[in-house]
Amino acid sequence: MSDILQLIEPLLPALRRYARALLRDRTQADDLVQDTLERAVSHWDQRRTDRDTRAWLFAILHNLAMTRLRRAYTTSHLSIDEVAEGAFSSAPSQEQGMRYRELLKALARLPEDQRAVLLLVGVEDLSYADAARVLDIPLGTVMSRLSRARERLAKEMDSDGLSRQAGSHLRRVK
Amino acid sequence: MTIRPITEDDLHGFIDHALDAKRHAEVQTYLEAHPDVLARIARYTDQRDWLRAALAPIAEEPIPSRLNVSRLLRRQRQPLRITRATAIAAALAFMMIGGVGGWIFRGTESLPATGITALGREASESYSVFATDRVRPVEMQAGERNQLINWVSGFLGRTLTIPDLSASGYNYMGGRVVATSEGPAALLLYDNGKGSRLAMLARPMADAREAPMAAVSDKGVNGYAWANEGIGYSLVGAMAADNLHSIANEARRQINRT
């Protein structure tokens, strides 16, 4: 059983981050991660290989999150500040903290399926094939959702009048 | 040598570092010759970097102790064996008694609950149906408090106390009557104005007229249940039970006072 510990433990930060970005509430997100861990431990033999563990855990978490989101509309109007308060306080400038906030708000306005792809691929570094497995959709659908998500997020940021500033700011940072 | 046409998928692969070195270089050459596409891809790349930066602090947080994997393993290993053995024994007993063919193995969930466990499950079910209802969560609004009290006090056999939970930020929305295994029950709903709701279920108890407060949980809805003088109460919400403990204590205090 000690291999369970070694395989699961390093993934906890990423699982918590994905859960919170989806549910936008710290307590509910950690509840979800706890449910995921309990399920993973009791169904440990259903994994195919050790290398699969990451995608497998994300798949369990994702499915539990979707069930919860469908049931509890409550999460849809929770304060966005609960997602990543640390990001706003640790931002190098107040201006940048505000942009993080705007970006996360725009992210929250994306349809769930697009948001999930963007997070799994862009933030959690899952391969396109692993994202397809987690979401249980064909690879082509992953690519088209990713494309739509990026286009829409860019538009949302445009309408907030932030993208151009964000771009120039980024160049300064780099 | 001709280069394969650059696809939209290649562009995303470029952003996500998912291309091999040769293809990556081909996309780079293409982008240098197409400034409009380059501008779009640069924005997507910025977007990706910003998203990572904005969410990174979550992964830096210390892991809460309830997500301690080794403790979870220790806790699960023991009950796992007992639960399975109990469920298998129950399944065998069922088959021997009735020759039940369609027994579906669902673990302990399929064992009938009694007492405040059953009450807690009914509260969770009522919560799932009514607290999330956008059209008509309650039958009688907060202003019709007295009518609701008159209505439900008949089957409760005593005057219902509607606890005031506003000190915890939850205002009474109203209530309704729902069906349970023990007949009609009163369902009271509370809202904190920020999208979070609580439900309290009250009904007569046939099997456990007095029961100390205990945590209940069913399909993501958690809370507490207790019984006093033949009436069972359960306060639940879509949040960790810990967050509800003090609110449940306050509700019980107000009910016992009357």
Tab-separated table of C-alpha atoms in Angstrom:
chain	number	residue	atom	x	y	z
A	1	MET	CA	0.000	0.000	0.000
A	2	SER	CA	2.990	2.336	0.428
A	3	ASP	CA	3.150	2.793	-3.347
A	4	ILE	CA	-0.282	4.434	-3.149
A	5	LEU	CA	1.203	7.072	-0.889
A	6	GLN	CA	4.192	7.664	-3.144
A	7	LEU	CA	2.061	7.962	-6.256
A	8	ILE	CA	-0.785	10.067	-4.858
A	9	GLU	CA	0.927	12.469	-2.481
A	10	PRO	CA	2.949	14.461	-5.054
A	11	LEU	CA	-0.255	15.065	-7.047
A	12	LEU	CA	-2.182	16.722	-4.205
A	13	PRO	CA	-1.205	20.343	-4.991
A	14	ALA	CA	-2.304	19.982	-8.617
A	15	LEU	CA	-5.545	18.199	-7.688
A	16	ARG	CA	-6.406	20.942	-5.191
A	17	ARG	CA	-5.674	23.632	-7.774
A	18	TYR	CA	-7.826	22.002	-10.457
A	19	ALA	CA	-10.672	21.408	-7.993
A	20	ARG	CA	-10.634	25.008	-6.799
A	21	ALA	CA	-10.453	26.447	-10.311
A	22	LEU	CA	-13.542	24.404	-11.202
A	23	LEU	CA	-15.611	24.918	-8.039
A	24	ARG	CA	-14.279	28.342	-7.034
A	25	ASP	CA	-14.678	27.610	-3.356
A	26	ARG	CA	-11.918	26.412	-1.072
A	27	THR	CA	-13.933	24.210	1.272
A	28	GLN	CA	-15.955	22.567	-1.472
A	29	ALA	CA	-12.811	22.013	-3.548
A	30	ASP	CA	-11.035	20.282	-0.668
A	31	ASP	CA	-14.147	18.190	0.013
A	32	LEU	CA	-13.913	17.104	-3.578
A	33	VAL	CA	-10.227	16.213	-3.313
A	34	GLN	CA	-10.987	14.238	-0.155
A	35	ASP	CA	-13.756	12.322	-1.956
A	36	THR	CA	-11.343	11.715	-4.824
A	37	LEU	CA	-8.675	10.313	-2.504
A	38	GLU	CA	-11.144	8.046	-0.735
A	39	ARG	CA	-12.426	6.734	-4.028
A	40	ALA	CA	-8.912	6.302	-5.416
A	41	VAL	CA	-7.790	4.304	-2.381
A	42	SER	CA	-10.801	1.995	-2.453
A	43	HIS	CA	-10.613	1.460	-6.241
A	44	TRP	CA	-6.826	1.371	-6.453
A	45	ASP	CA	-6.751	-1.891	-8.439
A	46	GLN	CA	-8.808	-0.380	-11.262
A	47	ARG	CA	-5.865	1.682	-12.504
A	48	ARG	CA	-4.155	0.288	-15.547
A	49	THR	CA	-0.535	1.171	-14.712
A	50	ASP	CA	1.372	3.414	-12.331
A	51	ARG	CA	2.025	5.804	-15.181
A	52	ASP	CA	-1.721	6.258	-15.539
A	53	THR	CA	-2.193	7.418	-11.956
A	54	ARG	CA	-2.175	11.123	-12.730
A	55	ALA	CA	-4.783	11.046	-15.503
A	56	TRP	CA	-6.815	8.506	-13.520
A	57	LEU	CA	-6.970	10.735	-10.426
A	58	PHE	CA	-7.850	13.781	-12.502
A	59	ALA	CA	-10.620	11.760	-14.170
A	60	ILE	CA	-12.123	10.769	-10.791
A	61	LEU	CA	-11.898	14.362	-9.583
A	62	HIS	CA	-13.380	15.751	-12.783
A	63	ASN	CA	-16.348	13.390	-12.720
A	64	LEU	CA	-17.092	14.140	-9.068
A	65	ALA	CA	-16.816	17.880	-9.805
A	66	MET	CA	-19.270	17.701	-12.690
A	67	THR	CA	-21.794	15.793	-10.578
A	68	ARG	CA	-21.452	18.417	-7.869
A	69	LEU	CA	-21.691	21.359	-10.269
A	70	ARG	CA	-24.821	19.968	-11.852
A	71	ARG	CA	-26.447	19.492	-8.472
A	72	ALA	CA	-25.425	22.677	-6.693
A	73	TYR	CA	-26.033	25.799	-8.685
A	74	THR	CA	-24.824	27.579	-5.554
A	75	THR	CA	-21.220	27.545	-6.739
A	76	SER	CA	-22.088	29.607	-9.807
A	77	HIS	CA	-22.393	32.828	-7.889
A	78	LEU	CA	-19.721	32.433	-5.294
A	79	SER	CA	-17.125	35.136	-4.993
A	80	ILE	CA	-14.222	34.650	-7.370
A	81	ASP	CA	-11.880	35.850	-4.658
A	82	GLU	CA	-12.063	32.415	-3.145
A	83	VAL	CA	-10.226	30.849	-6.079
A	84	ALA	CA	-6.703	32.071	-5.500
A	85	GLU	CA	-6.508	34.794	-2.924
A	86	GLY	CA	-2.784	34.146	-2.756
A	87	ALA	CA	-2.390	35.195	-6.368
A	88	PHE	CA	-3.731	38.636	-5.615
A	89	SER	CA	-1.688	39.177	-2.497
A	90	SER	CA	1.542	37.766	-3.918
A	91	ALA	CA	1.306	39.633	-7.241
A	92	PRO	CA	4.306	41.924	-7.774
A	93	SER	CA	2.008	44.927	-8.164
A	94	GLN	CA	-1.522	45.818	-7.237
A	95	GLU	CA	-2.165	46.364	-10.942
A	96	GLN	CA	-1.096	42.811	-11.720
A	97	GLY	CA	-3.196	41.421	-8.881
A	98	MET	CA	-6.201	43.130	-10.422
A	99	ARG	CA	-5.444	41.551	-13.786
A	100	TYR	CA	-5.255	38.082	-12.245
A	101	ARG	CA	-8.664	38.763	-10.770
A	102	GLU	CA	-10.074	39.844	-14.146
A	103	LEU	CA	-8.573	36.818	-15.864
A	104	LEU	CA	-10.088	34.416	-13.330
A	105	LYS	CA	-13.438	36.146	-13.721
A	106	ALA	CA	-13.239	35.703	-17.479
A	107	LEU	CA	-12.258	32.063	-16.955
A	108	ALA	CA	-15.324	31.574	-14.782
A	109	ARG	CA	-17.543	32.833	-17.612
A	110	LEU	CA	-16.327	30.104	-19.996
A	111	PRO	CA	-18.579	27.089	-20.502
A	112	GLU	CA	-17.574	24.265	-18.149
A	113	ASP	CA	-16.273	21.965	-20.866
A	114	GLN	CA	-13.997	24.639	-22.328
A	115	ARG	CA	-12.750	25.691	-18.906
A	116	ALA	CA	-11.850	22.095	-18.045
A	117	VAL	CA	-9.738	21.626	-21.194
A	118	LEU	CA	-7.971	24.935	-20.727
A	119	LEU	CA	-7.079	24.079	-17.131
A	120	LEU	CA	-6.012	20.480	-17.739
A	121	VAL	CA	-3.827	21.322	-20.745
A	122	GLY	CA	-2.677	24.857	-20.015
A	123	VAL	CA	-2.248	24.749	-16.239
A	124	GLU	CA	-1.953	21.095	-15.210
A	125	ASP	CA	0.248	20.164	-18.199
A	126	LEU	CA	-1.701	17.072	-19.147
A	127	SER	CA	-0.961	15.820	-22.672
A	128	TYR	CA	-3.793	16.190	-25.163
A	129	ALA	CA	-4.262	12.409	-25.041
A	130	ASP	CA	-4.481	12.400	-21.227
A	131	ALA	CA	-6.953	15.309	-21.272
A	132	ALA	CA	-9.081	13.307	-23.711
A	133	ARG	CA	-9.025	10.361	-21.292
A	134	VAL	CA	-9.893	12.510	-18.270
A	135	LEU	CA	-12.825	14.140	-20.052
A	136	ASP	CA	-13.781	10.947	-21.872
A	137	ILE	CA	-13.953	12.698	-25.249
A	138	PRO	CA	-12.090	12.148	-28.567
A	139	LEU	CA	-8.760	13.905	-29.130
A	140	GLY	CA	-10.285	16.036	-31.900
A	141	THR	CA	-12.860	17.364	-29.442
A	142	VAL	CA	-10.096	18.293	-26.986
A	143	MET	CA	-8.401	20.328	-29.723
A	144	SER	CA	-11.548	22.119	-30.857
A	145	ARG	CA	-12.579	22.921	-27.267
A	146	LEU	CA	-9.097	24.199	-26.500
A	147	SER	CA	-9.199	26.408	-29.582
A	148	ARG	CA	-12.636	27.782	-28.715
A	149	ALA	CA	-11.646	28.314	-25.074
A	150	ARG	CA	-8.565	30.350	-25.973
A	151	GLU	CA	-10.433	32.411	-28.530
A	152	ARG	CA	-13.266	33.135	-26.146
A	153	LEU	CA	-11.047	33.968	-23.201
A	154	ALA	CA	-9.113	36.416	-25.400
A	155	LYS	CA	-12.413	38.047	-26.413
A	156	GLU	CA	-13.606	38.238	-22.816
A	157	MET	CA	-10.370	39.922	-21.817
A	158	ASP	CA	-10.741	42.294	-24.787
A	159	SER	CA	-14.167	43.341	-23.639
A	160	ASP	CA	-12.668	44.037	-20.227
A	161	GLY	CA	-10.138	46.242	-22.015
A	162	LEU	CA	-7.281	44.408	-20.392
A	163	SER	CA	-5.614	42.276	-22.992
A	164	ARG	CA	-3.573	45.004	-24.628
A	165	GLN	CA	-2.322	46.241	-21.294
A	166	ALA	CA	-1.708	42.674	-20.239
A	167	GLY	CA	0.373	42.042	-23.338
A	168	SER	CA	2.517	45.101	-22.901
A	169	HIS	CA	2.918	44.367	-19.215
A	170	LEU	CA	4.022	40.835	-19.974
A	171	ARG	CA	6.675	41.992	-22.349
A	172	ARG	CA	8.030	44.209	-19.629
A	173	VAL	CA	8.069	41.325	-17.176
A	174	LYS	CA	9.873	39.028	-19.601
B	1	MET	CA	11.246	19.553	-49.640
B	2	THR	CA	7.714	20.764	-49.043
B	3	ILE	CA	6.457	21.420	-45.537
B	4	ARG	CA	3.129	19.990	-44.401
B	5	PRO	CA	0.562	22.792	-44.098
B	6	ILE	CA	0.380	24.303	-40.614
B	7	THR	CA	-2.867	23.431	-38.829
B	8	GLU	CA	-4.727	25.107	-35.977
B	9	ASP	CA	-3.781	22.051	-33.869
B	10	ASP	CA	-0.095	22.747	-34.633
B	11	LEU	CA	-0.519	26.292	-33.339
B	12	HIS	CA	-1.927	25.050	-30.033
B	13	GLY	CA	0.768	22.378	-29.881
B	14	PHE	CA	3.270	25.199	-30.303
B	15	ILE	CA	1.769	27.099	-27.357
B	16	ASP	CA	1.647	23.981	-25.150
B	17	HIS	CA	5.148	22.742	-26.097
B	18	ALA	CA	3.583	19.566	-27.461
B	19	LEU	CA	5.389	19.479	-30.843
B	20	ASP	CA	8.628	17.733	-31.690
B	21	ALA	CA	11.593	19.980	-32.376
B	22	LYS	CA	11.273	19.798	-36.168
B	23	ARG	CA	7.606	20.717	-36.254
B	24	HIS	CA	8.146	23.408	-33.623
B	25	ALA	CA	10.747	25.041	-35.895
B	26	GLU	CA	8.389	24.816	-38.895
B	27	VAL	CA	5.609	26.566	-36.962
B	28	GLN	CA	8.105	29.206	-35.802
B	29	THR	CA	9.110	29.907	-39.444
B	30	TYR	CA	5.460	30.104	-40.433
B	31	LEU	CA	4.638	32.552	-37.616
B	32	GLU	CA	7.516	34.829	-38.573
B	33	ALA	CA	6.029	35.108	-42.048
B	34	HIS	CA	2.458	35.658	-40.769
B	35	PRO	CA	2.358	38.520	-38.245
B	36	ASP	CA	-1.439	38.393	-37.805
B	37	VAL	CA	-1.337	34.738	-36.735
B	38	LEU	CA	1.719	35.465	-34.618
B	39	ALA	CA	-0.164	38.216	-32.771
B	40	ARG	CA	-3.012	35.826	-31.971
B	41	ILE	CA	-0.662	33.054	-30.805
B	42	ALA	CA	1.296	35.547	-28.687
B	43	ARG	CA	-1.930	36.544	-26.941
B	44	TYR	CA	-2.830	32.915	-26.293
B	45	THR	CA	0.650	32.329	-24.903
B	46	ASP	CA	0.324	35.345	-22.609
B	47	GLN	CA	-3.076	34.076	-21.544
B	48	ARG	CA	-1.617	30.669	-20.678
B	49	ASP	CA	1.251	32.180	-18.665
B	50	TRP	CA	-1.094	34.463	-16.764
B	51	LEU	CA	-3.483	31.689	-15.901
B	52	ARG	CA	-0.637	29.585	-14.529
B	53	ALA	CA	0.648	32.500	-12.491
B	54	ALA	CA	-2.803	33.341	-11.127
B	55	LEU	CA	-3.502	29.760	-10.019
B	56	ALA	CA	0.021	28.838	-8.887
B	57	PRO	CA	-0.452	30.006	-5.264
B	58	ILE	CA	-3.113	27.327	-4.702
B	59	ALA	CA	-0.524	24.621	-5.345
B	60	GLU	CA	1.876	26.362	-2.942
B	61	GLU	CA	-0.522	26.199	-0.001
B	62	PRO	CA	0.220	23.683	2.751
B	63	ILE	CA	-1.986	20.610	2.289
B	64	PRO	CA	-4.849	20.581	4.848
B	65	SER	CA	-4.563	17.757	7.352
B	66	ARG	CA	-7.811	16.129	6.254
B	67	LEU	CA	-6.075	15.384	2.929
B	68	ASN	CA	-3.261	13.514	4.666
B	69	VAL	CA	-2.969	10.397	2.482
B	70	SER	CA	-1.246	8.113	4.986
B	71	ARG	CA	-3.893	8.851	7.616
B	72	LEU	CA	-6.599	8.216	5.026
B	73	LEU	CA	-5.001	4.883	4.145
B	74	ARG	CA	-4.855	3.822	7.798
B	75	ARG	CA	-8.470	4.804	8.299
B	76	GLN	CA	-9.754	3.131	5.151
B	77	ARG	CA	-7.810	-0.104	5.453
B	78	GLN	CA	-9.569	-1.153	8.641
B	79	PRO	CA	-13.230	-0.322	7.871
B	80	LEU	CA	-12.812	-1.486	4.281
B	81	ARG	CA	-12.492	-5.108	5.331
B	82	ILE	CA	-15.351	-4.882	7.823
B	83	THR	CA	-17.627	-3.074	5.400
B	84	ARG	CA	-17.061	-5.608	2.661
B	85	ALA	CA	-17.518	-8.559	4.971
B	86	THR	CA	-20.717	-7.096	6.408
B	87	ALA	CA	-22.096	-6.315	2.981
B	88	ILE	CA	-21.279	-9.783	1.659
B	89	ALA	CA	-22.892	-11.393	4.702
B	90	ALA	CA	-25.973	-9.243	4.194
B	91	ALA	CA	-26.092	-10.149	0.526
B	92	LEU	CA	-25.829	-13.869	1.315
B	93	ALA	CA	-28.542	-13.610	3.962
B	94	PHE	CA	-30.818	-11.879	1.490
B	95	MET	CA	-30.278	-14.538	-1.149
B	96	MET	CA	-30.911	-17.357	1.323
B	97	ILE	CA	-34.102	-15.805	2.652
B	98	GLY	CA	-35.788	-14.761	-0.531
B	99	GLY	CA	-33.676	-16.162	-3.334
B	100	VAL	CA	-33.359	-12.593	-4.499
B	101	GLY	CA	-31.972	-12.660	-8.025
B	102	GLY	CA	-31.534	-9.001	-8.680
B	103	TRP	CA	-29.522	-8.088	-5.631
B	104	ILE	CA	-27.316	-5.233	-6.607
B	105	PHE	CA	-24.073	-4.968	-4.699
B	106	ARG	CA	-23.920	-1.410	-3.491
B	107	GLY	CA	-21.977	-1.756	-0.258
B	108	THR	CA	-23.334	-0.353	2.963
B	109	GLU	CA	-25.473	2.185	1.117
B	110	SER	CA	-28.015	-0.480	0.389
B	111	LEU	CA	-28.458	-1.460	4.015
B	112	PRO	CA	-31.584	0.268	5.291
B	113	ALA	CA	-30.811	3.183	7.589
B	114	THR	CA	-32.723	3.779	10.792
B	115	GLY	CA	-33.045	6.474	13.420
B	116	ILE	CA	-31.284	9.761	12.868
B	117	THR	CA	-29.178	8.218	10.058
B	118	ALA	CA	-32.362	7.784	8.032
B	119	LEU	CA	-33.468	11.251	9.072
B	120	GLY	CA	-30.148	12.727	7.908
B	121	ARG	CA	-30.468	10.994	4.556
B	122	GLU	CA	-34.009	12.310	4.108
B	123	ALA	CA	-32.800	15.811	4.990
B	124	SER	CA	-30.053	15.505	2.354
B	125	GLU	CA	-32.512	14.270	-0.252
B	126	SER	CA	-34.923	17.109	0.506
B	127	TYR	CA	-32.025	19.532	0.342
B	128	SER	CA	-31.005	18.245	-3.091
B	129	VAL	CA	-34.525	18.669	-4.424
B	130	PHE	CA	-35.692	21.913	-2.829
B	131	ALA	CA	-32.643	23.968	-1.793
B	132	THR	CA	-31.401	23.951	-5.378
B	133	ASP	CA	-34.842	24.724	-6.833
B	134	ARG	CA	-34.916	28.119	-8.498
B	135	VAL	CA	-38.636	28.335	-9.119
B	136	ARG	CA	-40.331	27.473	-5.879
B	137	PRO	CA	-38.008	26.195	-3.146
B	138	VAL	CA	-40.533	26.949	-0.402
B	139	GLU	CA	-44.309	26.623	-0.234
B	140	MET	CA	-44.742	29.230	2.474
B	141	GLN	CA	-42.531	32.316	2.593
B	142	ALA	CA	-40.835	33.641	5.716
B	143	GLY	CA	-43.767	36.058	6.190
B	144	GLU	CA	-46.182	33.116	6.471
B	145	ARG	CA	-44.298	31.726	9.462
B	146	ASN	CA	-47.376	31.264	11.638
B	147	GLN	CA	-49.377	29.452	8.949
B	148	LEU	CA	-46.498	27.004	8.470
B	149	ILE	CA	-46.200	26.434	12.226
B	150	ASN	CA	-49.947	25.719	12.438
B	151	TRP	CA	-49.773	23.395	9.449
B	152	VAL	CA	-46.897	21.197	10.651
B	153	SER	CA	-47.560	21.264	14.385
B	154	GLY	CA	-50.501	18.921	13.740
B	155	PHE	CA	-48.377	15.987	12.629
B	156	LEU	CA	-45.378	16.875	14.797
B	157	GLY	CA	-47.553	16.700	17.904
B	158	ARG	CA	-45.925	19.855	19.269
B	159	THR	CA	-45.432	23.465	18.215
B	160	LEU	CA	-42.568	23.735	15.752
B	161	THR	CA	-39.823	26.207	16.628
B	162	ILE	CA	-38.336	27.871	13.558
B	163	PRO	CA	-34.740	28.560	14.656
B	164	ASP	CA	-33.347	32.022	13.955
B	165	LEU	CA	-29.932	31.436	12.325
B	166	SER	CA	-29.333	35.016	11.234
B	167	ALA	CA	-26.414	35.336	13.667
B	168	SER	CA	-24.609	32.852	11.393
B	169	GLY	CA	-25.601	34.815	8.308
B	170	TYR	CA	-28.463	32.519	7.295
B	171	ASN	CA	-31.907	34.046	6.995
B	172	TYR	CA	-35.087	32.006	7.104
B	173	MET	CA	-36.561	31.753	3.583
B	174	GLY	CA	-39.686	29.752	4.328
B	175	GLY	CA	-40.748	26.139	4.478
B	176	ARG	CA	-42.857	23.322	3.150
B	177	VAL	CA	-44.083	19.828	3.972
B	178	VAL	CA	-42.216	16.863	2.459
B	179	ALA	CA	-42.761	13.100	2.521
B	180	THR	CA	-40.418	10.827	4.531
B	181	SER	CA	-40.323	7.207	5.677
B	182	GLU	CA	-42.100	8.316	8.870
B	183	GLY	CA	-44.794	10.330	7.119
B	184	PRO	CA	-44.947	14.085	6.624
B	185	ALA	CA	-42.050	16.277	7.760
B	186	ALA	CA	-41.421	19.997	7.968
B	187	LEU	CA	-38.636	21.328	5.755
B	188	LEU	CA	-37.239	24.780	6.600
B	189	LEU	CA	-34.856	26.556	4.217
B	190	TYR	CA	-32.280	29.237	4.991
B	191	ASP	CA	-30.209	31.402	2.634
B	192	ASN	CA	-27.076	33.462	3.321
B	193	GLY	CA	-27.605	35.787	0.367
B	194	LYS	CA	-24.352	34.561	-1.181
B	195	GLY	CA	-25.697	31.467	-2.873
B	196	SER	CA	-25.391	29.092	0.052
B	197	ARG	CA	-28.492	27.469	1.525
B	198	LEU	CA	-29.227	25.254	4.508
B	199	ALA	CA	-32.140	22.926	5.085
B	200	MET	CA	-33.603	21.759	8.372
B	201	LEU	CA	-35.916	18.785	8.435
B	202	ALA	CA	-38.132	17.995	11.432
B	203	ARG	CA	-40.318	14.912	11.801
B	204	PRO	CA	-41.630	12.514	14.477
B	205	MET	CA	-39.259	9.653	15.378
B	206	ALA	CA	-40.779	6.197	15.803
B	207	ASP	CA	-37.565	4.306	16.561
B	208	ALA	CA	-35.229	6.746	18.321
B	209	ARG	CA	-37.125	9.296	20.368
B	210	GLU	CA	-33.940	10.649	21.970
B	211	ALA	CA	-30.595	10.767	20.166
B	212	PRO	CA	-27.483	12.881	20.696
B	213	MET	CA	-26.306	15.060	17.841
B	214	ALA	CA	-24.354	13.126	15.202
B	215	ALA	CA	-22.825	13.991	11.846
B	216	VAL	CA	-24.762	12.836	8.794
B	217	SER	CA	-23.658	12.776	5.176
B	218	ASP	CA	-25.243	11.688	1.929
B	219	LYS	CA	-24.043	12.330	-1.629
B	220	GLY	CA	-22.151	15.529	-0.916
B	221	VAL	CA	-24.778	17.012	1.401
B	222	ASN	CA	-23.567	17.046	5.007
B	223	GLY	CA	-24.726	18.156	8.395
B	224	TYR	CA	-26.020	16.995	11.772
B	225	ALA	CA	-29.044	15.202	13.134
B	226	TRP	CA	-30.440	14.677	16.616
B	227	ALA	CA	-33.694	13.759	18.314
B	228	ASN	CA	-35.427	15.293	21.287
B	229	GLU	CA	-38.768	14.337	22.912
B	230	GLY	CA	-39.814	12.213	19.951
B	231	ILE	CA	-38.998	14.756	17.246
B	232	GLY	CA	-35.934	14.341	15.022
B	233	TYR	CA	-34.126	17.317	13.547
B	234	SER	CA	-31.480	17.407	10.846
B	235	LEU	CA	-29.650	20.486	9.588
B	236	VAL	CA	-27.731	19.991	6.327
B	237	GLY	CA	-26.047	21.919	3.521
B	238	ALA	CA	-23.721	21.444	0.553
B	239	MET	CA	-20.606	22.072	2.614
B	240	ALA	CA	-18.286	20.286	5.021
B	241	ALA	CA	-20.138	19.209	8.167
B	242	ASP	CA	-17.557	21.055	10.300
B	243	ASN	CA	-18.905	24.378	9.055
B	244	LEU	CA	-22.371	23.455	10.276
B	245	HIS	CA	-21.616	22.208	13.763
B	246	SER	CA	-22.001	25.505	15.596
B	247	ILE	CA	-25.118	26.410	13.563
B	248	ALA	CA	-26.709	23.048	14.404
B	249	ASN	CA	-25.868	23.582	18.083
B	250	GLU	CA	-27.523	26.993	17.971
B	251	ALA	CA	-30.650	25.561	16.301
B	252	ARG	CA	-30.874	22.832	18.938
B	253	ARG	CA	-30.409	25.358	21.739
B	254	GLN	CA	-33.306	27.481	20.449
B	255	ILE	CA	-35.572	24.462	19.975
B	256	ASN	CA	-34.853	23.063	23.449
B	257	ARG	CA	-35.492	26.447	25.058
B	258	THR	CA	-39.129	26.500	23.980
